[in-house]
Coordinates of C-alpha atoms in Angstrom, one line a residue:
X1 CA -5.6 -173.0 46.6
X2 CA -6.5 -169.4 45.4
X3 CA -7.6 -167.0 48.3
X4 CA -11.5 -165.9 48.0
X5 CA -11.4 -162.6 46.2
X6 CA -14.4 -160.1 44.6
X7 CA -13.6 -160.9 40.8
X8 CA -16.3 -158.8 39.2
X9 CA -18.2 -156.3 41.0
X10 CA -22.1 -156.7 40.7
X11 CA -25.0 -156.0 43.2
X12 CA -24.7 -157.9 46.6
X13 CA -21.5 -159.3 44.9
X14 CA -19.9 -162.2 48.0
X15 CA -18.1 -164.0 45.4
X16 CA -14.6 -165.6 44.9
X17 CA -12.0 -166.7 42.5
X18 CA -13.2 -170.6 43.0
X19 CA -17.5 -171.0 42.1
X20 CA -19.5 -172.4 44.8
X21 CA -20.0 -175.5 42.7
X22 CA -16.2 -176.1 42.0
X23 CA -15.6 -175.6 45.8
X24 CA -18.4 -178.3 46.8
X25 CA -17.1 -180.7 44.7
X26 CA -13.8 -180.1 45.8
X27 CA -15.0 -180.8 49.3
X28 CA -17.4 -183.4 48.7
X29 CA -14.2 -185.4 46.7
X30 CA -12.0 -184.8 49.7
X31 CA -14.9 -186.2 52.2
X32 CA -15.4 -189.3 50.4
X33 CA -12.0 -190.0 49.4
X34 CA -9.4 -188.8 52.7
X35 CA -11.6 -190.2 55.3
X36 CA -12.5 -193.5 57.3
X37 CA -15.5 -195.0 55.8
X38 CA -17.6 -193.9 59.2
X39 CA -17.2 -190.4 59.0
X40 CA -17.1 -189.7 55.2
X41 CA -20.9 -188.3 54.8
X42 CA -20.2 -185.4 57.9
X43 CA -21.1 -181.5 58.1
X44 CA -22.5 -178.8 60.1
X45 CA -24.8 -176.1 59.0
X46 CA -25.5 -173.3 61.2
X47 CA -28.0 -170.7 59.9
X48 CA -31.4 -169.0 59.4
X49 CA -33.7 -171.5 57.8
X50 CA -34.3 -174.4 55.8
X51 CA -33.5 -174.1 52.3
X52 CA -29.8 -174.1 51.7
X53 CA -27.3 -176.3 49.8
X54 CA -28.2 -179.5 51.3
X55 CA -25.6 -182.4 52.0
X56 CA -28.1 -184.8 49.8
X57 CA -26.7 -182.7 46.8
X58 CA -23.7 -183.7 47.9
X59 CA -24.3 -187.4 47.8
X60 CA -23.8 -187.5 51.7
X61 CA -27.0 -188.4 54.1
X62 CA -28.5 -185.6 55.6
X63 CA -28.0 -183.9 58.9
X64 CA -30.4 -184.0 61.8
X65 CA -31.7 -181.2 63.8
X66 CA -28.8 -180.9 67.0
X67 CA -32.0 -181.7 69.4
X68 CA -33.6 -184.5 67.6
X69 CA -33.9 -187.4 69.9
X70 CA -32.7 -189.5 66.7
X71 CA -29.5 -187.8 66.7
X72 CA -27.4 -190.4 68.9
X73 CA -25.0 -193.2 68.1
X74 CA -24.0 -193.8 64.8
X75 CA -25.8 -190.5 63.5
X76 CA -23.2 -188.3 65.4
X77 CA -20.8 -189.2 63.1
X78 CA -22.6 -187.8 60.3
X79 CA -23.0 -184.0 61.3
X80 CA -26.1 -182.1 62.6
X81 CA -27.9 -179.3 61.6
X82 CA -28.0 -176.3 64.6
X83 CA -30.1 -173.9 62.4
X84 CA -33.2 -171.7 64.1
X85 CA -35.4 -169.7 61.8
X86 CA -35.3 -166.0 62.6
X87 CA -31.8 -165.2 64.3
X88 CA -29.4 -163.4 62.9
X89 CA -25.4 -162.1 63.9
X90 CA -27.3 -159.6 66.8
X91 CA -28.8 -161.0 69.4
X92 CA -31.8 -158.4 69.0
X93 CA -32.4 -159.6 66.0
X94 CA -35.7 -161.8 65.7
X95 CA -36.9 -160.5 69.0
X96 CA -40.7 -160.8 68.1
X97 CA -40.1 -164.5 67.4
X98 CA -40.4 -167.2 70.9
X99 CA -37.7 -169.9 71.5
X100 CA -35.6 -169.2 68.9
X101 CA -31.7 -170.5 69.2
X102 CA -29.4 -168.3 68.8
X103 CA -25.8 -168.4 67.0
X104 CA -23.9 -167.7 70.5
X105 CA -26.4 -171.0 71.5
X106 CA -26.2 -172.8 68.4
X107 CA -21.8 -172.2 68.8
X108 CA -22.8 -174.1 72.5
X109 CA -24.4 -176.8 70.8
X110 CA -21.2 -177.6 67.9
X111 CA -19.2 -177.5 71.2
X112 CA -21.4 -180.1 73.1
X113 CA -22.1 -181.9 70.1
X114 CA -17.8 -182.3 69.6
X115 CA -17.9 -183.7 73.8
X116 CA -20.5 -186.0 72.4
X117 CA -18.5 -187.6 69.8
X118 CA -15.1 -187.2 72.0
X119 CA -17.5 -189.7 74.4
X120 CA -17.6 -192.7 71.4
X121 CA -14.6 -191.9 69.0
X122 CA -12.1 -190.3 71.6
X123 CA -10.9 -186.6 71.4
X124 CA -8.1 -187.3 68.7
X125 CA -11.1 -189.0 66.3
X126 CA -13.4 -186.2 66.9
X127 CA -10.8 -183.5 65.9
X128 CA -10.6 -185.2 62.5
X129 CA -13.6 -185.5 62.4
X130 CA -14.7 -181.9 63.0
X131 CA -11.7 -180.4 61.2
X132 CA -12.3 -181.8 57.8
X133 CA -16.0 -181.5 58.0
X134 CA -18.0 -179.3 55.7
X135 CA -19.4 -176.1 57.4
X136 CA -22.6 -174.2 56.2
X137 CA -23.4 -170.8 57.9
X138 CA -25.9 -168.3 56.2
X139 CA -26.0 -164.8 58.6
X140 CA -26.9 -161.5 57.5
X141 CA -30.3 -161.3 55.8
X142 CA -32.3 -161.2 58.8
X143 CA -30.3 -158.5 61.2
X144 CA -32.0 -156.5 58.0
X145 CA -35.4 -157.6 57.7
X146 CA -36.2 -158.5 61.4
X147 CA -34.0 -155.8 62.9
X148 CA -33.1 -152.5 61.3
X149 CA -36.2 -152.2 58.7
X150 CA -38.1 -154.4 61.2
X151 CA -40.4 -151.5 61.7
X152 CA -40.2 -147.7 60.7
X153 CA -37.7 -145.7 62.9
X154 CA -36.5 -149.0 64.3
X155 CA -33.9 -148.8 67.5
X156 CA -31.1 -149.8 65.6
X157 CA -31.9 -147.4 62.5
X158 CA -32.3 -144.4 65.1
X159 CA -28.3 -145.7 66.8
X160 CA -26.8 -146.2 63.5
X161 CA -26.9 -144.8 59.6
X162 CA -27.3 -147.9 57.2
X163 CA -23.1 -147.8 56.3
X164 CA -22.6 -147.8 60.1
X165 CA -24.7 -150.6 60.8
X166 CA -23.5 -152.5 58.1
X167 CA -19.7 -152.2 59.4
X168 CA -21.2 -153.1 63.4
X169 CA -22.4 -156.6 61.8
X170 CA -19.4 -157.3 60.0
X171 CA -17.5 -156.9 62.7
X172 CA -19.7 -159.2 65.2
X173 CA -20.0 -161.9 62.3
X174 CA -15.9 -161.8 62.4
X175 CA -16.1 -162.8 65.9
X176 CA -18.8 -165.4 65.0
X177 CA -16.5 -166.7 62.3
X178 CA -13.4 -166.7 64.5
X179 CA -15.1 -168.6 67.1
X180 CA -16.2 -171.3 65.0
X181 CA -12.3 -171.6 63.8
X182 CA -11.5 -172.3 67.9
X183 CA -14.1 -175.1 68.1
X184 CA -12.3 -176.6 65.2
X185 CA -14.3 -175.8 61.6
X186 CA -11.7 -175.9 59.1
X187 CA -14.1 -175.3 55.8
X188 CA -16.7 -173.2 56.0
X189 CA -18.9 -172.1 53.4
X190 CA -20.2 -168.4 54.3
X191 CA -23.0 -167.5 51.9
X192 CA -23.9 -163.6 51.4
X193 CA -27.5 -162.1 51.7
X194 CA -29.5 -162.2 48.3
X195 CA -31.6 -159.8 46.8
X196 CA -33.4 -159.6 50.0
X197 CA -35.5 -156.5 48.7
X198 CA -36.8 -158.6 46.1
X199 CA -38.4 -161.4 48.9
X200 CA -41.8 -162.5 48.3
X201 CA -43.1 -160.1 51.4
X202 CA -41.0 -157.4 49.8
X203 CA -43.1 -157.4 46.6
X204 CA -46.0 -158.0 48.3
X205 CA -46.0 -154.9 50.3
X206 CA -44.6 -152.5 47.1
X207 CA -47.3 -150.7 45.4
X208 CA -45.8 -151.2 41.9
X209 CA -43.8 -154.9 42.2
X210 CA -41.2 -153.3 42.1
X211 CA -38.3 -154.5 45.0
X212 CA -37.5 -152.8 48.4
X213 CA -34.7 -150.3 47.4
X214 CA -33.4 -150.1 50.9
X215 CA -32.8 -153.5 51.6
X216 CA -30.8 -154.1 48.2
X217 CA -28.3 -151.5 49.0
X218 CA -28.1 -153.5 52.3
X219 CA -27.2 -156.2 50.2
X220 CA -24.7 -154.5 48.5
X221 CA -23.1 -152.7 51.6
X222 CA -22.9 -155.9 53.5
X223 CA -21.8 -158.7 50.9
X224 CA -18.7 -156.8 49.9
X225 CA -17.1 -156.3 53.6
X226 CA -18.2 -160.2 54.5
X227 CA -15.8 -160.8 51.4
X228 CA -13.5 -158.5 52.8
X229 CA -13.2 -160.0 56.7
X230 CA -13.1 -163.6 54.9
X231 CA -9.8 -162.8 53.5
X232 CA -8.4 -161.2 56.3
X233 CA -9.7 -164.9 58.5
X234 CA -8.1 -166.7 55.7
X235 CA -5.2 -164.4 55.5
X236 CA -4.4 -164.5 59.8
X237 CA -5.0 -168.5 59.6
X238 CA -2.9 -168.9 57.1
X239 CA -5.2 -171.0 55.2
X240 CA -8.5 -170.7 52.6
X241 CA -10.4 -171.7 55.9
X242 CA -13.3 -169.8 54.7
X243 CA -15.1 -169.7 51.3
X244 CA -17.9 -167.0 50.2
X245 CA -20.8 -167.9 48.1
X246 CA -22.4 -165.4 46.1
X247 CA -26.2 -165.6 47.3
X248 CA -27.3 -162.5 44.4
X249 CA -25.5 -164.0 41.8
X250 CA -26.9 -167.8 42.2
X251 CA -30.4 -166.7 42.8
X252 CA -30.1 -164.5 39.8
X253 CA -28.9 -167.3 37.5
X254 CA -31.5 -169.4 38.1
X255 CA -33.7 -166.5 37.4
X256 CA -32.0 -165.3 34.4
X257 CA -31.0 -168.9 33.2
X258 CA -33.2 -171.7 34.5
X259 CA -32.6 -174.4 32.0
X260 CA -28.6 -174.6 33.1
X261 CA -30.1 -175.7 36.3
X262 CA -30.9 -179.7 37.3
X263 CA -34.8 -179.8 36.8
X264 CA -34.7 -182.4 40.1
X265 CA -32.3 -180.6 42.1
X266 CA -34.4 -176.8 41.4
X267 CA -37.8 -178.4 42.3
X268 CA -36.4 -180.2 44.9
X269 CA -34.6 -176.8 46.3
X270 CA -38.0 -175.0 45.9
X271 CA -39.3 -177.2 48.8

């Protein structure tokens, strides 16, 4: 399987020498065709909000929030969702939101959520079962947004230049990624940030429509070195463990190209 690798260099490029799409069907084939019938439909996402590749698109039944009271029993089997709107790889980041999780919580969680399953399946079971389930984490956009340009002359702008920062959260999100490795994820999707100067708000707030400068260089500062640190993961584990998907470059397709798209699948992604 060919390493992930920047093929063509483009604004917020994350890519890799294997599409997003290829990869999930790859997956999704190996998910549904290598495993016990009980465990075939399983993932994990850990990230920011809600709308991300969903495991429907997949074919698989989707994942429940880790602290629904629904997720129990059977349902374990299937994945769970750890994602809390508003965090980001800092733990500063999102400060002005209340009870927000955390990724150093929501890493507690995929740990008590593998005890869980060890409980019904027994530890060998669970390994499997974590091991060759599909991983979603989406990190990045927000240490921006809520953090650095949270507000002018923000703490972190006045510690760091933008390059500086930008090389502080790589490194943290390496740890973030290496720790999900020890608890046992064994493919994991790692999306990029996407034209994040271009958000809705963004626009909003620009006197001309035009989008927020600033934050698309973060973009481009940061999705190149997350490339970067998912080779070297990849490279040390000796295996395409991790996978980057190129955020900028899907969102501008569907822009630039709408009718390649599923009609279904976009309006049901615009939910």
């Amino acid at each position: 399987m060919a390493r992930n690798t920047t093929s063509e260099r483009d604004p917020g490029a994350c890519g890799g020498s294997w599409a997003l799409e290829r990869r999930l069907l790859e997956l999704s084939s190996a998910i549904h065709g290598r495993m016990p019938v009980m465990v075939r439909h399983r993932g994990f996402r850990f990230r920011v909000g809600r709308k991300a590749v969903k495991g429907e698109y997949l074919g698989a039944e989707p994942t429940l929030p880790y602290l629904s009271p629904d997720l129990r029993g059977e349902k374990l089997l299937i994945g769970a969702n750890f994602a809390s709107a508003g965090i980001g790889i800092l733990n500063d980041t999102g400060i002005q939101f209340l009870s927000i999780i955390r990724i150093t919580r929501q890493l507690e969680f995929f740990q008590q959520h593998q005890q869980r399953l060890s409980s019904m399946v027994g530890p060998d079971q669970t390994q499997q079962i974590v091991n060759n389930a599909l991983v979603l984490i989406v990190l990045g956009g927000n240490d921006f947004v809520n953090n650095y340009y949270l507000v002018p002359y923000s703490a972190r702008s006045r510690e760091y230049s933008l390059p500086d920062f930008v090389t502080y959260l790589i490194s943290e999100y390496k740890k973030i990624l290496a720790r999900l490795y020890e608890l046992g994820a064994r493919r994991v999707i790692v999306t990029g940030t996407g034209p994040l100067g271009c958000v809705p708000s963004e626009l909003a707030r620009s006197q001309n429509g035009e989008c927020n400068p600033d934050l698309l260089q973060a973009g481009d500062l940061f999705n190149p070195q997350l490339v970067t640190i998912l080779n070297e993961l990849n490279t040390q584990y000796g295996s395409d463990v991790f996978v980057a998907a190129n955020a900028f470059k899907m969102h501008s397709d569907f822009l630039s190209n709408p009718q390649a798209f599923d009609k279904e699948l976009l309006a049901r992604h615009a939910l």
